[in-house]
Coordinates of C-alpha atoms in Angstrom, one line a residue:
M1 CA 130.1 59.2 112.7
S2 CA 127.9 59.6 109.7
V3 CA 128.2 57.2 106.8
S4 CA 127.7 58.7 103.2
K5 CA 126.4 56.7 100.3
N6 CA 129.5 55.2 99.4
P7 CA 129.8 52.4 102.0
H8 CA 133.6 52.5 101.9
R9 CA 133.7 56.3 102.6
L10 CA 133.7 57.7 106.0
S11 CA 132.7 61.2 106.9
Y12 CA 134.0 62.3 110.2
Q13 CA 136.2 64.9 111.7
S14 CA 139.6 63.6 112.2
T15 CA 142.2 64.4 114.9
C16 CA 144.9 65.0 112.3
D17 CA 145.2 65.7 108.6
C18 CA 148.2 63.5 107.4
A19 CA 148.3 61.9 104.1
I20 CA 147.2 58.5 105.6
D21 CA 144.3 60.0 107.3
R22 CA 143.3 61.8 103.9
A23 CA 143.8 58.4 102.1
I24 CA 141.4 56.7 104.5
R25 CA 138.7 59.4 104.7
L26 CA 138.4 60.4 100.9
G27 CA 137.0 56.9 99.6
N28 CA 140.1 54.8 99.1
N29 CA 140.0 53.6 102.7
H30 CA 140.2 49.9 102.1
I31 CA 143.5 48.5 103.2
F32 CA 145.0 45.4 101.3
I33 CA 147.6 43.1 102.5
T34 CA 149.1 42.2 99.1
G35 CA 151.6 39.5 100.1
A36 CA 153.7 37.9 102.7
Q37 CA 157.3 37.3 102.3
K38 CA 159.8 35.4 104.5
Q39 CA 162.8 37.2 105.6
L40 CA 165.9 36.4 107.6
D41 CA 167.0 38.2 110.7
R42 CA 170.8 38.2 110.4
P43 CA 171.7 39.0 114.0
T44 CA 169.7 36.1 115.3
G45 CA 169.6 33.8 112.3
K46 CA 165.9 33.3 112.7
S47 CA 163.3 33.7 109.8
Y48 CA 160.1 35.7 110.1
I49 CA 157.3 36.8 107.8
T50 CA 156.7 40.4 106.7
Y51 CA 153.1 41.5 105.4
H52 CA 153.0 44.0 102.7
I53 CA 150.3 46.7 103.2
R54 CA 148.6 49.0 100.7
V55 CA 146.2 51.7 101.5
G56 CA 143.6 52.2 98.5
I57 CA 143.9 51.2 94.9
N58 CA 147.1 53.2 94.1
K59 CA 150.5 52.2 95.3
D60 CA 151.1 55.7 96.7
I61 CA 150.9 54.5 100.3
E62 CA 152.6 51.0 101.0
T63 CA 154.6 49.6 104.0
E64 CA 155.4 46.4 105.4
H65 CA 155.3 44.9 108.7
R66 CA 155.9 41.7 110.8
Y67 CA 153.5 39.9 113.1
S68 CA 155.0 41.3 116.2
E69 CA 154.4 44.8 115.1
F70 CA 150.8 44.1 114.5
E71 CA 150.6 42.8 118.1
S72 CA 152.2 45.8 119.5
L73 CA 149.8 48.2 117.4
Q74 CA 146.8 46.3 118.9
K75 CA 148.3 46.6 122.4
A76 CA 148.9 50.4 121.9
L77 CA 145.5 51.1 120.6
F78 CA 144.1 49.4 123.7
R79 CA 146.3 51.4 126.1
L80 CA 145.2 54.7 124.4
H81 CA 141.7 53.6 124.5
P82 CA 141.1 51.2 127.2
V83 CA 137.2 51.6 127.1
L84 CA 136.9 50.8 123.4
I85 CA 136.6 47.4 121.7
V86 CA 139.8 47.0 119.7
P87 CA 139.5 44.5 116.8
P88 CA 141.4 41.3 117.4
I89 CA 144.4 39.9 115.6
P90 CA 145.1 36.2 114.7
E91 CA 146.4 34.2 117.4
K92 CA 150.2 33.6 117.6
H93 CA 151.6 29.9 116.9
S94 CA 152.2 28.4 120.3
L95 CA 155.5 26.6 121.1
I96 CA 153.5 23.4 121.1
D97 CA 152.5 23.9 117.4
Y98 CA 156.3 24.5 116.7
A99 CA 157.5 21.6 118.5
A100 CA 155.1 19.2 116.9
L101 CA 155.2 20.4 113.2
Q102 CA 158.9 21.7 113.7
T103 CA 159.6 23.8 110.6
R104 CA 156.6 22.9 108.7
V105 CA 154.4 25.3 110.4
R106 CA 156.6 28.4 109.4
D107 CA 156.4 27.1 105.8
D108 CA 152.7 26.3 105.8
W109 CA 151.6 28.8 103.3
C110 CA 147.9 28.0 104.0
R111 CA 148.3 29.2 107.6
I112 CA 150.0 32.3 106.5
E113 CA 147.1 33.1 103.9
K114 CA 144.7 32.7 106.7
R115 CA 146.7 35.1 108.9
K116 CA 147.0 37.4 106.1
R117 CA 143.3 37.8 105.7
M118 CA 142.7 38.2 109.5
L119 CA 145.3 41.0 109.5
Q120 CA 143.7 42.6 106.7
T121 CA 140.3 42.5 108.4
F122 CA 142.0 43.9 111.7
L123 CA 143.4 46.9 109.9
N124 CA 140.1 47.6 108.0
R125 CA 138.1 47.3 111.1
V126 CA 140.4 49.8 112.9
A127 CA 140.2 52.2 109.8
R128 CA 136.5 52.1 110.0
H129 CA 136.2 52.6 113.8
P130 CA 135.0 56.2 114.6
E131 CA 137.8 56.7 117.2
L132 CA 140.3 54.2 116.5
G133 CA 140.8 55.2 112.8
R134 CA 141.3 58.8 113.8
H135 CA 144.3 58.2 116.1
H136 CA 147.7 59.3 114.5
V137 CA 149.4 56.4 115.9
F138 CA 147.4 54.2 113.6
H139 CA 148.4 56.5 110.6
E140 CA 152.0 56.1 111.5
F141 CA 151.8 52.3 111.6
L142 CA 150.9 52.6 108.0
D143 CA 153.4 55.3 107.0
S144 CA 156.5 53.8 105.5
T145 CA 158.6 56.8 106.5
K146 CA 158.1 56.2 110.1
R147 CA 160.0 53.5 111.9
W148 CA 157.4 51.8 114.2
A149 CA 160.1 51.2 117.0
N150 CA 160.6 54.8 117.3
V151 CA 156.8 55.4 117.4
L152 CA 156.3 53.2 120.4
R153 CA 159.0 55.0 122.4
S154 CA 157.7 58.6 121.7
P155 CA 154.6 60.4 122.9
P156 CA 151.8 59.7 123.4
L157 CA 152.7 56.0 124.0
S158 CA 155.7 56.9 126.1
T159 CA 153.7 59.2 128.4
L160 CA 151.1 56.4 129.3
P161 CA 151.1 55.4 133.0
K162 CA 151.9 51.7 133.8
N163 CA 148.5 51.5 135.5
L164 CA 145.9 52.5 133.0
L165 CA 143.5 53.1 135.9
M166 CA 145.5 56.1 136.8
M167 CA 145.0 57.7 133.4
I168 CA 142.1 60.2 132.9
L169 CA 140.1 59.0 130.0
A170 CA 138.5 62.5 129.2
R171 CA 140.0 64.0 126.3
Q172 CA 142.1 66.9 127.1
P173 CA 142.1 70.3 125.2
D174 CA 145.9 70.3 124.8
G175 CA 145.9 66.4 123.7
Q176 CA 148.1 65.7 126.7
I177 CA 147.5 62.6 128.7
K178 CA 146.8 63.4 132.5
V179 CA 146.9 61.0 135.4
L180 CA 145.3 60.9 138.9
P181 CA 147.2 61.6 142.1
E182 CA 148.5 58.1 142.6
Q183 CA 149.7 58.7 146.2
C184 CA 146.4 59.3 147.8
L185 CA 144.2 56.5 145.8
P186 CA 143.6 53.2 147.5
P187 CA 144.8 50.1 145.7
I188 CA 142.0 47.9 143.9
T189 CA 141.8 44.2 144.5
S190 CA 140.6 41.8 141.9
S191 CA 138.1 40.4 144.5
Y192 CA 136.4 43.7 145.1
N193 CA 132.7 43.7 144.2
V194 CA 131.1 47.0 143.2
K195 CA 128.3 48.2 145.3
C196 CA 126.0 49.4 142.7
P197 CA 126.8 47.5 139.4
D198 CA 125.3 48.8 136.2
M199 CA 122.8 46.2 135.0
R200 CA 123.4 47.2 131.2
F201 CA 127.0 46.2 131.4
E202 CA 126.4 43.3 133.5
Q203 CA 123.9 41.9 130.9
T204 CA 126.5 42.8 128.1
E205 CA 129.1 40.7 130.1
V206 CA 127.1 37.6 130.6
M207 CA 126.2 37.8 126.7
A208 CA 129.8 38.1 125.8
F209 CA 130.6 35.2 127.9
K210 CA 127.9 33.0 126.2
V211 CA 129.0 34.2 122.8
A212 CA 132.7 33.4 123.6
H213 CA 131.8 29.9 125.1
Y214 CA 129.6 28.9 122.2
M215 CA 131.6 30.0 119.3
G216 CA 134.9 29.2 120.8
H217 CA 133.9 25.6 122.0
T218 CA 130.6 24.5 120.5
L219 CA 130.4 25.9 117.1
E220 CA 134.1 25.8 116.4
R221 CA 134.7 22.3 117.3
S222 CA 131.5 21.2 115.7
H223 CA 132.7 23.0 112.5
S224 CA 136.0 21.4 112.8
R225 CA 134.6 17.8 112.9
V226 CA 132.4 18.7 109.8
M227 CA 135.4 19.9 107.8
R228 CA 137.6 17.0 108.9
R229 CA 134.8 14.6 107.8
L230 CA 134.3 16.4 104.4
G231 CA 138.1 16.2 103.9
E232 CA 138.1 12.5 104.4
Q233 CA 135.1 12.2 102.1
S234 CA 136.8 14.2 99.2
M235 CA 139.7 11.9 99.6
E236 CA 137.7 8.9 99.3
D237 CA 135.8 10.4 96.4
S238 CA 139.1 11.0 94.6
V239 CA 140.0 7.2 95.1
L240 CA 136.6 6.2 94.0
G241 CA 136.6 8.4 90.9
D242 CA 140.0 6.8 89.8
V243 CA 138.7 3.4 90.2
Y244 CA 135.5 4.2 88.0
N245 CA 137.9 5.8 85.3
G246 CA 139.9 2.6 85.3
L247 CA 137.0 0.5 85.1
G248 CA 135.5 2.5 82.2
A249 CA 139.0 2.2 80.5
N250 CA 138.6 -1.7 80.4
E251 CA 135.2 -1.8 79.0
T252 CA 133.9 -1.4 75.5
E253 CA 131.5 1.2 74.0
P254 CA 128.8 2.4 75.2
V255 CA 129.3 1.0 78.6
S256 CA 132.7 2.6 78.9
R257 CA 131.3 6.0 78.2
A258 CA 128.6 5.7 80.9
I259 CA 131.2 4.3 83.5
T260 CA 133.4 7.2 82.4
K261 CA 130.5 9.7 83.1
I262 CA 130.2 8.1 86.6
G263 CA 133.9 8.6 87.3
R264 CA 133.5 12.2 86.3
A265 CA 130.5 12.7 88.7
V266 CA 132.5 11.2 91.3
D267 CA 135.6 13.5 90.6
T268 CA 133.2 16.4 90.6
C269 CA 132.2 15.4 94.3
Y270 CA 135.8 15.3 95.0
T271 CA 136.4 18.7 93.3
E272 CA 133.4 20.5 94.7
T273 CA 133.8 19.1 98.3
T274 CA 137.4 20.3 98.3
H275 CA 136.3 23.6 97.2
M276 CA 133.5 23.8 99.7
V277 CA 135.9 23.0 102.6
T278 CA 138.4 25.6 101.5
L279 CA 135.7 28.3 101.2
L280 CA 134.0 27.4 104.5
E281 CA 137.5 27.3 106.4
G282 CA 138.2 30.8 104.8
E283 CA 135.0 32.5 105.4
L284 CA 133.2 30.7 108.2
A285 CA 136.0 29.4 110.3
L286 CA 138.0 32.6 110.3
Q287 CA 134.8 34.7 111.1
T288 CA 133.9 32.2 114.0
Q289 CA 137.5 32.6 115.5
E290 CA 137.4 36.4 115.0
H291 CA 134.2 36.8 116.9
T292 CA 135.4 34.4 119.7
Q293 CA 138.4 36.8 120.2
L294 CA 136.1 39.9 119.8
A295 CA 133.9 38.5 122.8
H296 CA 137.1 38.1 124.9
S297 CA 137.8 41.9 124.1
V298 CA 134.6 42.9 125.2
K299 CA 135.0 41.2 128.5
Q300 CA 138.3 42.8 128.7
V301 CA 136.8 46.2 128.3
L302 CA 133.9 45.5 130.6
R303 CA 136.5 44.4 133.3
F304 CA 138.4 47.8 132.9
R305 CA 135.1 49.8 133.4
H306 CA 134.3 47.4 136.4
Q307 CA 137.7 48.4 137.9
K308 CA 136.9 52.1 137.2
Q309 CA 133.8 52.1 139.1
A310 CA 135.7 50.2 142.0
Q311 CA 138.2 53.0 141.9
M312 CA 135.5 55.5 142.4
E313 CA 133.7 53.6 145.1
L314 CA 137.1 53.1 147.0
I315 CA 137.9 56.8 146.7
E316 CA 134.4 57.5 148.2
A317 CA 135.0 55.1 151.0
S318 CA 138.4 56.6 151.6
L319 CA 137.0 60.0 151.7
T320 CA 134.5 59.0 154.2
S321 CA 137.2 57.4 156.4
Q322 CA 139.2 60.5 156.3
Q323 CA 136.3 62.6 157.1
Q324 CA 135.6 60.6 160.1
T325 CA 139.5 60.9 161.1
L326 CA 139.1 64.6 160.8
D327 CA 135.9 64.7 163.0
H328 CA 137.8 62.6 165.6
L329 CA 140.8 64.9 165.6
Q330 CA 138.9 68.1 165.6
R331 CA 136.9 66.7 168.7
K332 CA 140.2 65.8 170.4
E333 CA 141.4 69.2 169.6
E334 CA 138.4 70.7 171.1
E335 CA 138.6 68.8 174.1
S336 CA 142.2 69.4 174.6
R337 CA 141.6 73.2 174.4
R338 CA 138.7 72.9 176.9
L339 CA 140.8 70.9 179.5
Q340 CA 143.7 73.4 178.9
H341 CA 141.4 76.3 179.6
V342 CA 140.1 74.6 182.8
L343 CA 143.4 73.8 184.1
T344 CA 144.6 77.5 183.6
V345 CA 141.5 78.9 185.5
E346 CA 141.8 76.4 188.2
Q347 CA 145.7 76.9 188.6
Q348 CA 144.9 80.5 189.0
V349 CA 142.4 79.7 191.7
V350 CA 144.9 77.3 193.5
H351 CA 147.7 79.9 193.5
E352 CA 145.7 82.9 194.5
P353 CA 147.4 84.6 197.7
S354 CA 144.6 84.0 200.3
S355 CA 143.9 81.9 203.2
S356 CA 142.6 78.4 203.1
E357 CA 139.3 79.4 204.7
T358 CA 138.7 82.1 202.2
Q359 CA 139.6 79.7 199.4
E360 CA 137.2 77.2 200.8
D361 CA 134.4 79.7 201.2
S362 CA 134.9 81.1 197.7
V363 CA 134.8 77.5 196.0
S364 CA 131.3 76.3 195.0
P365 CA 130.1 73.0 196.0
E366 CA 130.5 71.7 192.3
D367 CA 134.1 72.9 192.0
F368 CA 134.9 71.5 195.7
Y369 CA 134.3 68.2 194.5
S370 CA 136.2 68.6 191.2
P371 CA 138.9 65.7 190.6
I372 CA 141.4 68.4 189.5
L373 CA 141.0 70.5 192.8
Q374 CA 141.0 67.4 194.9
R375 CA 144.3 66.3 193.1
H376 CA 145.8 69.7 193.9
K377 CA 144.6 69.6 197.6
L378 CA 145.8 65.8 198.1
R379 CA 149.2 66.3 196.4
S380 CA 150.4 69.7 196.8
P381 CA 153.4 70.6 194.9
R382 CA 156.6 69.9 196.8
K383 CA 159.2 72.9 196.7
W384 CA 162.6 72.0 196.9
S385 CA 165.2 73.9 198.5
G386 CA 168.8 74.3 197.4
R387 CA 170.6 74.9 194.0
P388 CA 170.8 71.4 192.8
F389 CA 167.0 70.9 193.4
Q390 CA 166.2 74.3 191.7
F391 CA 168.3 73.1 188.7
F392 CA 166.3 69.9 188.3
N393 CA 163.1 71.8 188.7
T394 CA 163.9 74.1 186.0
V395 CA 164.9 71.3 183.5
G396 CA 161.8 69.2 184.4
N397 CA 159.4 72.2 183.8
T398 CA 161.2 73.1 180.6
L399 CA 160.8 69.3 179.5
H400 CA 157.3 69.2 180.2
H401 CA 156.7 72.5 178.4
M402 CA 158.5 71.0 175.3
M403 CA 156.5 67.8 175.5
E404 CA 153.3 69.7 175.8
V405 CA 154.3 71.8 172.6
D406 CA 155.2 68.5 170.8
H407 CA 151.8 67.1 171.4
E408 CA 150.1 70.1 170.3
E409 CA 152.2 70.4 167.2
A410 CA 151.7 66.8 166.2
R411 CA 148.1 67.2 166.5
Q412 CA 148.0 70.3 164.5
D413 CA 150.3 68.4 161.8
Q414 CA 147.8 65.6 161.7
L415 CA 144.9 67.8 161.2
D416 CA 146.7 69.5 158.4
R417 CA 147.8 66.3 156.6
T418 CA 144.2 64.9 156.9
K419 CA 142.7 68.2 155.4
E420 CA 145.4 68.1 152.6
M421 CA 144.4 64.3 151.9
M422 CA 140.7 64.9 151.7
E423 CA 141.4 68.0 149.2
K424 CA 143.2 65.4 147.1
L425 CA 140.6 62.8 147.4
Q426 CA 137.8 65.1 146.6
E427 CA 139.7 66.2 143.5
A428 CA 140.4 62.5 142.6
L429 CA 136.7 61.8 143.3
V430 CA 135.5 64.6 140.8
L431 CA 137.8 63.3 138.2
A432 CA 137.0 59.6 138.9
R433 CA 133.3 60.3 138.5
M434 CA 133.8 62.1 135.2
D435 CA 136.0 59.3 133.9
L436 CA 133.3 56.6 134.8
T437 CA 130.6 58.7 133.0
D438 CA 132.8 59.2 130.0
A439 CA 133.8 55.4 130.0
S440 CA 130.3 54.3 130.3
N441 CA 129.1 56.6 127.4
R442 CA 131.8 55.6 125.1
L443 CA 131.5 51.9 126.0
E444 CA 127.9 51.7 125.6
A445 CA 128.3 53.4 122.2
D446 CA 131.1 51.0 121.3
V447 CA 129.0 47.8 122.4
V448 CA 126.0 49.1 120.2
R449 CA 128.4 49.3 117.4
Y450 CA 129.9 45.7 118.1
Q451 CA 126.4 44.2 118.4
Q452 CA 125.5 45.7 115.0
Q453 CA 128.6 44.6 113.3
K454 CA 128.1 41.1 114.8
A455 CA 124.6 40.8 113.3
R456 CA 125.9 41.8 109.9
D457 CA 128.9 39.5 110.2
L458 CA 126.5 36.6 111.2
R459 CA 124.4 37.4 108.3
D460 CA 127.2 37.2 105.8
M461 CA 128.2 33.9 107.5
L462 CA 125.0 32.4 107.2
L463 CA 124.8 33.6 103.3
V464 CA 128.2 32.2 102.7
Y465 CA 127.4 28.9 104.2
A466 CA 124.1 28.7 102.4
K467 CA 125.5 29.7 99.0
T468 CA 128.4 27.3 99.2
H469 CA 126.2 24.3 99.8
V470 CA 123.8 25.5 97.0
R471 CA 126.7 25.9 94.6
Y472 CA 128.0 22.1 95.9
C473 CA 124.5 20.8 95.2
Q474 CA 124.1 22.4 91.9
K475 CA 127.6 21.2 90.7
N476 CA 127.1 17.7 91.9
M477 CA 123.5 17.6 90.5
E478 CA 124.5 18.6 87.1
A479 CA 127.4 16.0 87.0
W480 CA 125.1 13.3 88.3
Q481 CA 122.4 14.3 85.8
E482 CA 124.8 14.0 82.9
A483 CA 125.8 10.4 84.2
Q484 CA 122.1 9.5 84.5
T485 CA 121.5 10.6 81.0
Q486 CA 124.3 8.5 79.7
A487 CA 123.3 5.6 81.7
E488 CA 119.9 5.6 80.4
T489 CA 121.1 5.6 76.8
L490 CA 122.4 2.1 77.4
P491 CA 120.3 -0.6 75.7
Y492 CA 119.3 -3.7 77.9
D493 CA 120.9 -6.1 75.5
T494 CA 124.4 -4.5 76.4
L495 CA 123.8 -5.3 80.1

């Protein structure tokens, strides 16, 4: 993907040329969530929030969606691109929150504003992604003429396999989704350890775990405690400012003016602290939460690649096992043919019309001690006489011949099935290797892009944190300098 001079303009070749795609590519690619509105679902009688979406500055492309549809869009993008890092959306309110706060959570517009900002960030991150922003499913989500429920039930989403490991990740020329032959693939267990792990992705997974743990536990908890204490301090400043203002009203000039300046400085502390808390919660807390979820998304994608590599190794192991089975069957077949040939030759020797002396003279010492000849000599075939015995002899010979034919047919059928299974496994192995290479390349590029985006976001977070405190200190310093100047004008005889 090449970026032009305009930072909000993307120059890439898209997979479609719809109006939404052109609006995103031609400079007006910023997506806004302009508002949120509560609506009532008449069949169920429950209320929900819809978010109004606008693409670009103009109002040509506008639509609205509820939170559950944003959630389904994220899941759809992950199923279409399981080796790409899909941006996160804000977490859904838990049942515990609803039980504890009852209906106040749904009416808490502060929470709704936070969710609105995170959903807007999600849409813009998807739009700027070199692959996710090019997919027509995302464009249909922004199209007001498309019903999202119908999009979810139509191709390509309707053609995706239930098990994403069966999907061939390589792009097909016809755009269709291909799947691996599931009948011949071995099952993958979660406890399987790959034999040759890629250290690049192993280190990335360790780093993602550290980022998720540090941001989700250490940083977020510390930030929450600081915000809570600053909120308590602002409330104390509000009370203290009222006390000073009341005290100044009961005093005479010029003491009253000086005390009032002190009260205004304390009120400035209250105002600026509240402003700082609001700004830090909007800029810093949301970024921290988003990157915690992003780290979990990275772990999920790495886990999918791990399963892809395990799939390839299990196919190789299954192919090796089938090859061993084929070699064993071929050895048995060769042994069976050799024994059949020996039996045929020796039966001809046994039933040859000659005297016993001639037979004994014509047999070599090695053949004389052959177990087969000894068996024929010790157990000569008994010839039954009479019609009933002839009938039984005929039936026995027929059944014996049928059993021999069945054994040969079974061996040949097993050989054919083994060869057919090996052909399918070899085809699946070629596709699995190509898939693993494609997944590794795309994931590596996406991880690099994620690392760069994380560095930029952390820089912005630190700048916001520093600028917010600088502004807080400057405003408070100006207010307290005015109070100091006013207090210094008081003569000593008035004290």
